[in-house]
mmCIF file of C-alpha atoms in Angstrom:
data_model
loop_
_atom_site.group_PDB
_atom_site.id
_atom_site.type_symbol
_atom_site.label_atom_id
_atom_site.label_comp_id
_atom_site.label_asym_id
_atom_site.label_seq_id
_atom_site.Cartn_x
_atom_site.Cartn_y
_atom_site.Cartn_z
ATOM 1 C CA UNK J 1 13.571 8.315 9.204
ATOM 2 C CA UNK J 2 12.475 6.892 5.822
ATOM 3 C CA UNK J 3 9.418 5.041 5.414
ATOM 4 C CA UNK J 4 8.445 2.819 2.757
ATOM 5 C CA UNK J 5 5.751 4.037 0.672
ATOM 6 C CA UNK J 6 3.045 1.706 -1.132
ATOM 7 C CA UNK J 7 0.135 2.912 -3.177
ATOM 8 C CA UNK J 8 -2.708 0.980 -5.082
ATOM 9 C CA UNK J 9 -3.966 2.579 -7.236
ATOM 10 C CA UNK J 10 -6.761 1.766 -10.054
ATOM 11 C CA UNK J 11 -5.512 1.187 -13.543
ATOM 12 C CA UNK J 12 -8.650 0.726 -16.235
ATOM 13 C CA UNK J 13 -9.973 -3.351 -14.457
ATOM 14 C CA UNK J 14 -6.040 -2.997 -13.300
ATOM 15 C CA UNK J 15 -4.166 -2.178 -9.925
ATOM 16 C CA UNK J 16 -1.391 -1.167 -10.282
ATOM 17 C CA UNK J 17 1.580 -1.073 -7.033
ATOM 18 C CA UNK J 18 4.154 1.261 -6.815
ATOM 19 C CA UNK J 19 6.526 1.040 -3.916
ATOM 20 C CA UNK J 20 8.796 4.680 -3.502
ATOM 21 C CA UNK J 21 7.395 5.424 -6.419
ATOM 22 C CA UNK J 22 8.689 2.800 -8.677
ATOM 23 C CA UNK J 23 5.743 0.471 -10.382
ATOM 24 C CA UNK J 24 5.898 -3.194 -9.119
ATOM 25 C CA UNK J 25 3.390 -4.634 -11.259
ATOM 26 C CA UNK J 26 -0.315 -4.871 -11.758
ATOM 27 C CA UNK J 27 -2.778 -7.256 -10.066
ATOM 28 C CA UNK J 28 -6.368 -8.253 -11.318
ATOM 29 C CA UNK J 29 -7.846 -7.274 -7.771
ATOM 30 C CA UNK J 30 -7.527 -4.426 -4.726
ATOM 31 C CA UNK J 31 -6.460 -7.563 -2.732
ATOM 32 C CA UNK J 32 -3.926 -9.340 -4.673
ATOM 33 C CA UNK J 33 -2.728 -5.802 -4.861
ATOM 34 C CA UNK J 34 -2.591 -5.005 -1.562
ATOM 35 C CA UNK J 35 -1.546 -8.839 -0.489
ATOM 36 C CA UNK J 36 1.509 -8.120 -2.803
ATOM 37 C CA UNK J 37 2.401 -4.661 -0.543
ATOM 38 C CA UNK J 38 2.135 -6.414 2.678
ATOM 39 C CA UNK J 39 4.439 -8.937 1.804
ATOM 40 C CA UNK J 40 6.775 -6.287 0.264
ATOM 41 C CA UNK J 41 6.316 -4.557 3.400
ATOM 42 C CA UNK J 42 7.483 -7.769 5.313
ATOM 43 C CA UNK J 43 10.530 -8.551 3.235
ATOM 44 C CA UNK J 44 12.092 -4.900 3.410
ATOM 45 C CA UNK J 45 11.120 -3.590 7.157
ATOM 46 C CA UNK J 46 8.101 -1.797 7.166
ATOM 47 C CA UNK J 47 6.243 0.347 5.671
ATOM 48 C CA UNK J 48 3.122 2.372 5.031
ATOM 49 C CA UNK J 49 0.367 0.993 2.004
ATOM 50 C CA UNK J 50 -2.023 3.480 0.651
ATOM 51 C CA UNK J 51 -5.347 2.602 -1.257
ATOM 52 C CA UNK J 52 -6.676 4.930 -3.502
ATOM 53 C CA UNK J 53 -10.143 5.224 -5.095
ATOM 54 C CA UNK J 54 -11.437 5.652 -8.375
ATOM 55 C CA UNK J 55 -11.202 9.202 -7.789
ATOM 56 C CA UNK J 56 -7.298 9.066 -7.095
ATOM 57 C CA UNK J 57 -8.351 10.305 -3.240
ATOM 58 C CA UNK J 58 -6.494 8.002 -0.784
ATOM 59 C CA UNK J 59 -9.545 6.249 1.124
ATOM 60 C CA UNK J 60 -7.057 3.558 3.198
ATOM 61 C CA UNK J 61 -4.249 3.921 4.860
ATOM 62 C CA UNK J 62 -2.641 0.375 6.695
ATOM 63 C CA UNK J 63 1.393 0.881 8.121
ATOM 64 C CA UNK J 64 3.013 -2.527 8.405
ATOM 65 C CA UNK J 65 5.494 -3.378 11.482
ATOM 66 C CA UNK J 66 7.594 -2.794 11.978
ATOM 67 C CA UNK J 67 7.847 0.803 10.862
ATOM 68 C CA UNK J 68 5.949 3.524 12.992
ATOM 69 C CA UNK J 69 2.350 4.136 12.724
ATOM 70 C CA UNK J 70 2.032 7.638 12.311
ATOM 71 C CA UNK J 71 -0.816 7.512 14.914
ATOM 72 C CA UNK J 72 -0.532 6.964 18.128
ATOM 73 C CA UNK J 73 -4.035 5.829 18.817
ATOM 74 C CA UNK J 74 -4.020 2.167 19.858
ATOM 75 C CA UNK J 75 -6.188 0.006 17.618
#
């Protein structure tokens, strides 16, 4: 199963969003950012949003119904 794939990462007092790998744009804040992914997320079924740090490490990691959580902890 596919699963849609969004990562923010930092770009200079940028974020920049890339969804499958493919830039969507940049956004002045984390937030607008990750608002931006979410509603991606909603409008195309799913999908998994990745935050990365400074440092390039992913430090977040939020999947969006309805695709499957890779978890299966409750919470």
């Amino acid at each position: 199963m596919h699963i849609n794939r969004y990562d923010i990462v930092p770009a200079g007092l940028w974020w920049k969003l890339t969804y499958n790998g493919v830039n969507l744009g940049t956004h002045f804040s984390q937030d607008q950012a990750y608002d931006a992914a979410r509603h991606h997320a909603l409008m195309v079924g799913g999908g998994e949003i990745s935050i990365h740090g400074k440092d390039g490490r992913i430090r977040e990691k939020n999947t969006i119904s309805p695709a499957n959580d890779p978890r299966h902890i409750r919470g």
